[in-house]
Short mmCIF file of C-alpha atoms in Angstrom, two decimals:
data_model
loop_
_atom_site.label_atom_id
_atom_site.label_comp_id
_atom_site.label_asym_id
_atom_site.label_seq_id
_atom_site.Cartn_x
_atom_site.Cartn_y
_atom_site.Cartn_z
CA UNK V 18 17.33 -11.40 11.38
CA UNK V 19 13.80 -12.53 12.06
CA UNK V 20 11.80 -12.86 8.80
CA UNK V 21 9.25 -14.11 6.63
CA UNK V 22 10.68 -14.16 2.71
CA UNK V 23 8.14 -14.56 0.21
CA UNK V 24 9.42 -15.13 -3.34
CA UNK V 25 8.74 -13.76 -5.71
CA UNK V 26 8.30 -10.19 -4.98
CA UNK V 27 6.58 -9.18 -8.51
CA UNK V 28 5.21 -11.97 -10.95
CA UNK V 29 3.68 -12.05 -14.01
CA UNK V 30 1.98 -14.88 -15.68
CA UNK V 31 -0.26 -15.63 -18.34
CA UNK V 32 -3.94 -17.43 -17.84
CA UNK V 33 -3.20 -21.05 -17.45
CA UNK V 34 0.61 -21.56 -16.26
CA UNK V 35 0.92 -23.10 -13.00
CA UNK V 36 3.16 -21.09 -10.68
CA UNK V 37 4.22 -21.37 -6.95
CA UNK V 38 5.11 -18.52 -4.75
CA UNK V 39 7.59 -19.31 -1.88
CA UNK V 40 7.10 -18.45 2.01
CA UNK V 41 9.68 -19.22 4.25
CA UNK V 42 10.32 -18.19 8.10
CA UNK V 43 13.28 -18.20 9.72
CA UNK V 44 11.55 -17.95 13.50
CA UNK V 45 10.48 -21.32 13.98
CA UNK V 46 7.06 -20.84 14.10
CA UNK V 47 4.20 -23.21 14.55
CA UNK V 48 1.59 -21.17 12.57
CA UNK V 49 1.62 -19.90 8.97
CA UNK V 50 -0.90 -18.24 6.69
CA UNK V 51 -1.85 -16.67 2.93
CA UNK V 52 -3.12 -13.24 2.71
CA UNK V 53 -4.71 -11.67 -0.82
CA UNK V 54 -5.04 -7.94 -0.36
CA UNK V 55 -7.02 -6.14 -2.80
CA UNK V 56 -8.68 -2.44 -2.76
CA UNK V 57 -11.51 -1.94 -0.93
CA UNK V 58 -11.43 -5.52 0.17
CA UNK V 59 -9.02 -5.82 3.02
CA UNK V 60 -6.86 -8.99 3.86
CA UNK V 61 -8.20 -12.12 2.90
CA UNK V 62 -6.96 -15.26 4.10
CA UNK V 63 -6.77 -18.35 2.02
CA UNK V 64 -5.56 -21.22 3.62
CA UNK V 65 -3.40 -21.20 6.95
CA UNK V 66 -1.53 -24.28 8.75
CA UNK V 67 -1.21 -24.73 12.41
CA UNK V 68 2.13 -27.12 12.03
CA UNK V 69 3.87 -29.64 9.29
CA UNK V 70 1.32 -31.44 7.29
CA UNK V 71 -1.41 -29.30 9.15
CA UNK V 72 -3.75 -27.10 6.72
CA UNK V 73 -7.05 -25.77 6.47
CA UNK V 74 -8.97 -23.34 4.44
CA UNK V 75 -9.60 -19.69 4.93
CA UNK V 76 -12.16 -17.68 3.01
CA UNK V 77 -10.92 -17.55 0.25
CA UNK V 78 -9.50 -20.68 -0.77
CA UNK V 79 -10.80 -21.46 -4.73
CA UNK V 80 -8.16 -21.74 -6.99
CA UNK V 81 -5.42 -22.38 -4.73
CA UNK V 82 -2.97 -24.94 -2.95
CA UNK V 83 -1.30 -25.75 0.17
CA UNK V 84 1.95 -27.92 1.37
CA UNK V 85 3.59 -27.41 4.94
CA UNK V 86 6.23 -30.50 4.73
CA UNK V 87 8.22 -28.45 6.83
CA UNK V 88 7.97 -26.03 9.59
CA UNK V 89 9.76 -23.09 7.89
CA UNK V 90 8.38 -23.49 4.15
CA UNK V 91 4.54 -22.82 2.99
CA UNK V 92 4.29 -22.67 -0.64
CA UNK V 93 1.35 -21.00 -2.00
CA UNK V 94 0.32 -22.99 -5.68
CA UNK V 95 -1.79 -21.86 -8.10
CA UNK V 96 -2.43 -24.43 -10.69
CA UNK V 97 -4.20 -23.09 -13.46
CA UNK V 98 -4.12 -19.58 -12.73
CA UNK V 99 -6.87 -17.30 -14.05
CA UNK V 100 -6.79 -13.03 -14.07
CA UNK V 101 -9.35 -12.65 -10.72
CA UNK V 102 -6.30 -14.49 -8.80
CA UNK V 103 -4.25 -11.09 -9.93
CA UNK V 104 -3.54 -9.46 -6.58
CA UNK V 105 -1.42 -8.64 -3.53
CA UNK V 106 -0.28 -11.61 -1.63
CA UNK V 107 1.01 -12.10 2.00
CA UNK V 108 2.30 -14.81 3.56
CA UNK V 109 2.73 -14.56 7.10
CA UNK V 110 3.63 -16.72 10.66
CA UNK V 111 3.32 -16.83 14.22
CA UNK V 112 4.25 -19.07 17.05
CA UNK V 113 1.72 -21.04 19.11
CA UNK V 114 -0.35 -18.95 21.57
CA UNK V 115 -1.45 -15.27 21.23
CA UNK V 116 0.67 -13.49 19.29
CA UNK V 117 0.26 -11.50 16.52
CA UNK V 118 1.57 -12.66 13.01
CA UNK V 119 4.76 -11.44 10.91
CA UNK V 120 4.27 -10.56 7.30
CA UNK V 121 6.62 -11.36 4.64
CA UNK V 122 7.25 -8.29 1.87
CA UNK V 123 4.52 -9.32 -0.42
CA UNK V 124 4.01 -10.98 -3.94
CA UNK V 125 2.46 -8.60 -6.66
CA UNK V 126 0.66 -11.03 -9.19
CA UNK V 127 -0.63 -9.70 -12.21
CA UNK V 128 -2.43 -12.91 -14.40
CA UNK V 129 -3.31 -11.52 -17.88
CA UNK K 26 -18.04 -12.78 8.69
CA UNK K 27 -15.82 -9.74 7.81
CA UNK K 28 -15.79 -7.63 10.84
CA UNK K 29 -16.87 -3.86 10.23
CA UNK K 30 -14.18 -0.97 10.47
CA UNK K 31 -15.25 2.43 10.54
CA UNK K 32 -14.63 5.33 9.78
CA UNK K 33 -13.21 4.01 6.56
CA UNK K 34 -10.63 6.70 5.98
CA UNK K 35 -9.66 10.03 9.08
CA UNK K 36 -7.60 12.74 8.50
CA UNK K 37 -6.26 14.21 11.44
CA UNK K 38 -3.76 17.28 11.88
CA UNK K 39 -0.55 16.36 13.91
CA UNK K 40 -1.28 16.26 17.55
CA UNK K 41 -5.35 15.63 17.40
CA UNK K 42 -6.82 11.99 18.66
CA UNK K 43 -8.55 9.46 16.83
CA UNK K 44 -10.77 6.18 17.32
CA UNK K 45 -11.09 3.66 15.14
CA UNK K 46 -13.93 0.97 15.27
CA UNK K 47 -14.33 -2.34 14.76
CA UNK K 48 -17.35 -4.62 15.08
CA UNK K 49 -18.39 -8.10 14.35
CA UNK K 50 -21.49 -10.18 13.65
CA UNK K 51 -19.99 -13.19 15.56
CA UNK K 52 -19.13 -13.84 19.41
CA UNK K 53 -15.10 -12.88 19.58
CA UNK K 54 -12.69 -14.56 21.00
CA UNK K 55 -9.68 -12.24 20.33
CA UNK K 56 -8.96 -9.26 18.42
CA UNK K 57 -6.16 -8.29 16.79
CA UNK K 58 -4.96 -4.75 15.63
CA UNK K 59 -2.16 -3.88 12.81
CA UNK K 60 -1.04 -0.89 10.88
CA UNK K 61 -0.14 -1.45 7.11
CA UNK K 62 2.18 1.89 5.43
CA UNK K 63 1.74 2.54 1.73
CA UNK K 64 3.92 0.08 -0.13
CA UNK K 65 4.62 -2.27 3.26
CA UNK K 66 3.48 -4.76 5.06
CA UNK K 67 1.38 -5.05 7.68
CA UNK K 68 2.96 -4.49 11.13
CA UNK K 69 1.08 -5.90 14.46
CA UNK K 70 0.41 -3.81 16.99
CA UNK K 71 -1.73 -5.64 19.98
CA UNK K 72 -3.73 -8.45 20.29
CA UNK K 73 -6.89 -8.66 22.84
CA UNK K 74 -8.24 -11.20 24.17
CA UNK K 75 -11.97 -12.03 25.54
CA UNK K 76 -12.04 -10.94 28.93
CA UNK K 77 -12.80 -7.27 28.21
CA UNK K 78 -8.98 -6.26 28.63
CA UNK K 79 -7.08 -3.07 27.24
CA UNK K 80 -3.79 -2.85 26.28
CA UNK K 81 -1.50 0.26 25.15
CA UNK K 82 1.66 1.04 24.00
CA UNK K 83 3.32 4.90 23.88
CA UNK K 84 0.32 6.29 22.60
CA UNK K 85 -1.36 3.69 20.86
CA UNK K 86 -4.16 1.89 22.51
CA UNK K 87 -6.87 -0.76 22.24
CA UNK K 88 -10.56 -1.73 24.02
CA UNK K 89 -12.21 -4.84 23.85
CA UNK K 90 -15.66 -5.34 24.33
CA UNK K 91 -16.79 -9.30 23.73
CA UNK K 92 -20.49 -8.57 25.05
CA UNK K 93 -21.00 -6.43 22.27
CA UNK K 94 -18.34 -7.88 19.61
CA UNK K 95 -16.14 -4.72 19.70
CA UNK K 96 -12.82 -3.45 19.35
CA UNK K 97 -11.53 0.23 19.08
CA UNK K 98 -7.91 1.27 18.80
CA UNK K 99 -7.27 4.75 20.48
CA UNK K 100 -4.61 7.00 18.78
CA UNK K 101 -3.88 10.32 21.04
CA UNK K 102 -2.23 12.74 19.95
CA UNK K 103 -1.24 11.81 16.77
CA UNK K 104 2.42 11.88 15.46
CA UNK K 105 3.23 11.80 11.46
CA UNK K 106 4.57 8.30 11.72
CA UNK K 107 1.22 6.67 12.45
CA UNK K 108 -0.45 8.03 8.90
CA UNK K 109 -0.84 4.18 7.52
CA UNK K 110 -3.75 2.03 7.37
CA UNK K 111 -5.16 0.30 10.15
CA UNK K 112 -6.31 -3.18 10.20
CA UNK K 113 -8.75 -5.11 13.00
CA UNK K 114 -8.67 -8.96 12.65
CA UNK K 115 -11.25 -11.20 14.49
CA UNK K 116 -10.88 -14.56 15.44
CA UNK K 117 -13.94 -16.82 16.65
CA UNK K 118 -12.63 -19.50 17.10
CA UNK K 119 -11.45 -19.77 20.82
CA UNK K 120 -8.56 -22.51 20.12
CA UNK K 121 -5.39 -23.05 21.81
CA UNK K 122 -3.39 -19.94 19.47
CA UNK K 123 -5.28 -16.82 17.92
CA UNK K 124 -3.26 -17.17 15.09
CA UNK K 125 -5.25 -19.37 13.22
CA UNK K 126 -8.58 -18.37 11.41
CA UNK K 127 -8.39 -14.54 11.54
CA UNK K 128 -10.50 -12.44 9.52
CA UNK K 129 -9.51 -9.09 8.99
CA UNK K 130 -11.60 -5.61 8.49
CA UNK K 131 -11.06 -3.96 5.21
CA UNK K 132 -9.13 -1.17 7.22
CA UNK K 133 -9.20 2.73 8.29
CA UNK K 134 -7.43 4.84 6.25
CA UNK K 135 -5.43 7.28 8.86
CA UNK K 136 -3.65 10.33 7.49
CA UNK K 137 -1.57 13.11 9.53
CA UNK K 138 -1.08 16.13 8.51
CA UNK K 139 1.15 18.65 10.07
#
Protein backbone atom coordinates (compact mmCIF):
# COMPACT_ATOMS: atom_id res chain seq x y z
CA UNK A 1 0.00 0.00 0.00
CA UNK A 2 1.03 3.53 -0.81
CA UNK A 3 2.02 5.44 2.38
CA UNK A 4 3.71 7.91 4.32
CA UNK A 5 4.49 6.39 8.12
CA UNK A 6 5.41 8.85 10.55
CA UNK A 7 6.63 7.48 13.89
CA UNK A 8 5.76 8.12 16.50
CA UNK A 9 2.12 8.62 16.48
CA UNK A 10 1.84 10.26 20.18
CA UNK A 11 5.07 11.54 22.06
CA UNK A 12 5.77 12.99 25.08
CA UNK A 13 8.89 14.61 26.21
CA UNK A 14 10.18 16.77 28.73
CA UNK A 15 11.92 20.43 27.98
CA UNK A 16 15.39 19.66 26.88
CA UNK A 17 15.58 15.87 25.53
CA UNK A 18 16.46 15.63 22.02
CA UNK A 19 14.00 13.47 20.09
CA UNK A 20 13.54 12.51 16.34
CA UNK A 21 10.30 11.71 14.72
CA UNK A 22 10.48 9.29 11.70
CA UNK A 23 8.89 9.90 8.06
CA UNK A 24 9.18 7.36 5.66
CA UNK A 25 7.41 6.83 2.06
CA UNK A 26 7.06 3.91 0.40
CA UNK A 27 6.12 5.75 -3.22
CA UNK A 28 9.35 6.78 -4.31
CA UNK A 29 8.92 10.21 -4.26
CA UNK A 30 11.20 13.05 -5.10
CA UNK A 31 9.63 15.64 -2.70
CA UNK A 32 9.08 15.53 1.08
CA UNK A 33 7.93 18.02 3.68
CA UNK A 34 7.13 18.89 7.70
CA UNK A 35 3.83 20.19 8.61
CA UNK A 36 3.00 21.71 12.41
CA UNK A 37 -0.74 22.10 12.69
CA UNK A 38 -2.01 24.05 15.47
CA UNK A 39 -5.61 25.75 16.19
CA UNK A 40 -6.41 28.63 14.55
CA UNK A 41 -3.11 28.54 12.78
CA UNK A 42 -3.40 26.19 9.87
CA UNK A 43 -0.50 24.01 8.38
CA UNK A 44 2.78 25.29 8.75
CA UNK A 45 5.61 24.05 6.94
CA UNK A 46 9.04 23.76 8.38
CA UNK A 47 11.53 22.55 6.23
CA UNK A 48 10.82 20.48 2.92
CA UNK A 49 13.47 18.61 0.51
CA UNK A 50 13.20 18.38 -3.17
CA UNK A 51 15.56 15.00 -3.33
CA UNK A 52 18.53 13.17 -1.17
CA UNK A 53 20.72 15.64 0.50
CA UNK A 54 18.31 18.44 -0.85
CA UNK A 55 16.67 20.75 2.01
CA UNK A 56 15.47 24.05 2.59
CA UNK A 57 13.51 25.96 5.09
CA UNK A 58 9.84 26.64 5.33
CA UNK A 59 8.29 29.18 7.65
CA UNK A 60 8.67 27.87 10.37
CA UNK A 61 11.91 26.39 10.73
CA UNK A 62 13.47 27.58 14.49
CA UNK A 63 14.13 24.88 16.59
CA UNK A 64 14.27 22.19 14.20
CA UNK A 65 16.40 19.74 11.90
CA UNK A 66 16.56 18.15 8.65
CA UNK A 67 18.40 14.90 6.97
CA UNK A 68 17.19 13.36 3.53
CA UNK A 69 20.21 10.67 3.08
CA UNK A 70 17.76 8.77 1.37
CA UNK A 71 14.86 9.12 -0.86
CA UNK A 72 12.27 7.32 1.34
CA UNK A 73 13.41 8.60 4.95
CA UNK A 74 13.04 12.42 6.31
CA UNK A 75 13.60 12.58 9.91
CA UNK A 76 12.28 15.51 11.63
CA UNK A 77 14.95 16.42 14.88
CA UNK A 78 14.35 18.48 17.52
CA UNK A 79 17.38 19.02 19.57
CA UNK A 80 16.63 20.73 22.59
CA UNK A 81 13.05 20.72 22.55
CA UNK A 82 11.11 23.46 24.35
CA UNK A 83 6.93 23.44 25.19
CA UNK A 84 5.95 26.08 22.04
CA UNK A 85 7.33 23.06 19.73
CA UNK A 86 4.18 21.03 21.44
CA UNK A 87 1.92 20.42 18.46
CA UNK A 88 0.49 18.39 15.58
CA UNK A 89 3.02 17.27 13.11
CA UNK A 90 2.78 16.06 9.43
CA UNK A 91 5.11 14.78 7.35
CA UNK A 92 4.17 14.44 3.92
CA UNK A 93 5.59 13.60 -0.02
CA UNK A 94 5.02 14.00 -3.52
CA UNK A 95 6.65 13.12 -6.75
CA UNK A 96 8.23 15.67 -9.09
CA UNK A 97 5.75 17.84 -11.06
CA UNK A 98 2.23 18.97 -9.98
CA UNK A 99 0.81 16.83 -7.79
CA UNK A 100 -0.59 17.19 -4.68
CA UNK A 101 1.20 15.78 -1.49
CA UNK A 102 0.35 12.55 0.73
CA UNK A 103 0.19 12.96 4.46
CA UNK A 104 1.44 10.53 6.86
CA UNK A 105 -1.05 9.87 10.15
CA UNK A 106 0.46 12.53 12.26
CA UNK A 107 2.77 12.92 15.41
CA UNK A 108 0.98 14.44 18.57
CA UNK A 109 3.89 16.14 20.62
CA UNK A 110 3.19 17.37 23.87
CA UNK A 111 6.79 19.08 25.44
CA UNK A 112 6.11 19.89 29.14
CA UNK B 1 2.49 35.26 3.17
CA UNK B 2 -0.37 33.06 4.57
CA UNK B 3 -3.02 33.14 2.00
CA UNK B 4 -6.58 34.25 3.36
CA UNK B 5 -9.51 31.60 3.62
CA UNK B 6 -12.84 32.72 4.23
CA UNK B 7 -15.55 32.12 5.52
CA UNK B 8 -13.65 30.60 8.39
CA UNK B 9 -16.23 28.05 9.42
CA UNK B 10 -20.11 27.19 7.00
CA UNK B 11 -22.70 25.16 8.05
CA UNK B 12 -24.73 23.91 5.42
CA UNK B 13 -27.87 21.46 5.52
CA UNK B 14 -27.42 18.29 3.28
CA UNK B 15 -28.01 19.11 -0.29
CA UNK B 16 -27.29 23.17 -0.18
CA UNK B 17 -23.93 24.62 -2.09
CA UNK B 18 -21.06 26.28 -0.73
CA UNK B 19 -17.90 28.46 -1.80
CA UNK B 20 -15.01 28.69 -0.15
CA UNK B 21 -12.35 31.51 -0.72
CA UNK B 22 -8.99 31.85 -0.85
CA UNK B 23 -6.76 34.84 -1.54
CA UNK B 24 -3.19 35.82 -1.48
CA UNK B 25 -0.96 38.88 -1.12
CA UNK B 26 1.60 37.39 -3.61
CA UNK B 27 1.48 36.61 -7.53
CA UNK B 28 0.44 32.61 -7.60
CA UNK B 29 1.76 30.21 -9.37
CA UNK B 30 -0.43 27.21 -8.34
CA UNK B 31 -3.00 26.49 -5.90
CA UNK B 32 -3.69 23.65 -4.18
CA UNK B 33 -6.96 22.48 -2.39
CA UNK B 34 -7.32 19.62 0.48
CA UNK B 35 -9.89 18.49 2.93
CA UNK B 36 -8.64 17.48 6.51
CA UNK B 37 -11.63 15.16 8.74
CA UNK B 38 -11.55 15.51 12.51
CA UNK B 39 -8.82 13.26 13.81
CA UNK B 40 -7.17 12.61 10.01
CA UNK B 41 -5.05 13.77 7.79
CA UNK B 42 -5.24 15.92 5.22
CA UNK B 43 -6.48 14.44 1.90
CA UNK B 44 -5.71 16.39 -1.60
CA UNK B 45 -8.24 17.15 -3.65
CA UNK B 46 -6.98 19.34 -6.90
CA UNK B 47 -4.25 21.31 -7.70
CA UNK B 48 -4.48 24.53 -10.17
CA UNK B 49 -2.22 25.88 -11.93
CA UNK B 50 -1.60 29.63 -13.35
CA UNK B 51 -3.32 29.81 -16.47
CA UNK B 52 -6.77 30.59 -15.03
CA UNK B 53 -7.91 26.80 -15.34
CA UNK B 54 -10.80 24.90 -13.40
CA UNK B 55 -10.89 21.59 -12.49
CA UNK B 56 -13.77 19.32 -10.83
CA UNK B 57 -14.37 16.15 -9.63
CA UNK B 58 -18.16 14.53 -8.80
CA UNK B 59 -19.22 17.51 -7.21
CA UNK B 60 -16.31 19.12 -5.97
CA UNK B 61 -14.81 21.94 -7.87
CA UNK B 62 -12.12 24.60 -8.06
CA UNK B 63 -11.44 28.33 -9.90
CA UNK B 64 -8.32 29.93 -10.30
CA UNK B 65 -7.86 33.38 -10.80
CA UNK B 66 -3.85 34.45 -10.94
CA UNK B 67 -4.75 38.19 -12.01
CA UNK B 68 -6.31 38.65 -8.86
CA UNK B 69 -4.41 35.91 -6.59
CA UNK B 70 -7.57 33.75 -6.12
CA UNK B 71 -8.81 30.44 -5.61
CA UNK B 72 -12.40 29.19 -4.66
CA UNK B 73 -13.42 25.58 -4.27
CA UNK B 74 -17.18 25.02 -5.26
CA UNK B 75 -19.10 22.35 -3.22
CA UNK B 76 -22.81 21.72 -4.81
CA UNK B 77 -25.00 20.08 -3.31
CA UNK B 78 -23.49 18.99 -0.39
CA UNK B 79 -23.37 15.30 0.83
CA UNK B 80 -22.54 14.39 4.71
CA UNK B 81 -19.18 13.01 3.75
CA UNK B 82 -17.65 16.36 2.80
CA UNK B 83 -18.28 17.95 6.58
CA UNK B 84 -14.23 18.26 7.21
CA UNK B 85 -12.04 21.14 7.00
CA UNK B 86 -10.85 22.59 3.97
CA UNK B 87 -7.42 23.70 3.27
CA UNK B 88 -6.03 26.19 0.21
CA UNK B 89 -2.18 26.05 -0.19
CA UNK B 90 -0.30 28.65 -2.37
CA UNK B 91 2.81 28.25 -3.96
CA UNK B 92 4.84 31.32 -5.52
CA UNK B 93 7.36 29.98 -6.51
CA UNK B 94 6.89 28.89 -10.23
CA UNK B 95 9.66 25.95 -10.14
CA UNK B 96 9.81 22.82 -11.97
CA UNK B 97 7.18 20.80 -9.12
CA UNK B 98 4.45 22.69 -6.95
CA UNK B 99 5.30 20.59 -4.29
CA UNK B 100 7.85 22.51 -2.84
CA UNK B 101 7.28 25.80 -0.79
CA UNK B 102 3.49 25.67 -0.19
CA UNK B 103 1.86 27.75 2.25
CA UNK B 104 -1.34 26.80 3.39
CA UNK B 105 -4.62 28.91 4.60
CA UNK B 106 -5.62 28.32 8.12
CA UNK B 107 -8.77 26.48 6.65
CA UNK B 108 -12.81 26.62 6.35
CA UNK B 109 -14.52 24.82 8.73
CA UNK B 110 -17.44 22.93 6.59
CA UNK B 111 -20.21 21.15 8.48
CA UNK B 112 -23.36 19.15 6.97
CA UNK B 113 -26.14 18.68 8.54
CA UNK B 114 -28.95 16.52 7.45
Amino acid sequence: EAQVTQNPRYLITVTGKKLTVTCSQNMNHEYMSWYRQDPGLGLRQIYYSMNVEVTDKGDVPEGYKVSRKEKRNFPLILESPSPNQTSLYFCASAPGGYYGYTFGSGTRLTVV
Amino acid sequence: QQPVQSPQAVILREGEDAVINCSSSKALYSVHWYRQKHGEAPVFLMILLKGGEQKGHDKISASFNEKKQQSSLYLTASQLSYSGTYFCGTESGGSYSSASKIIFGSGTRLSIRP
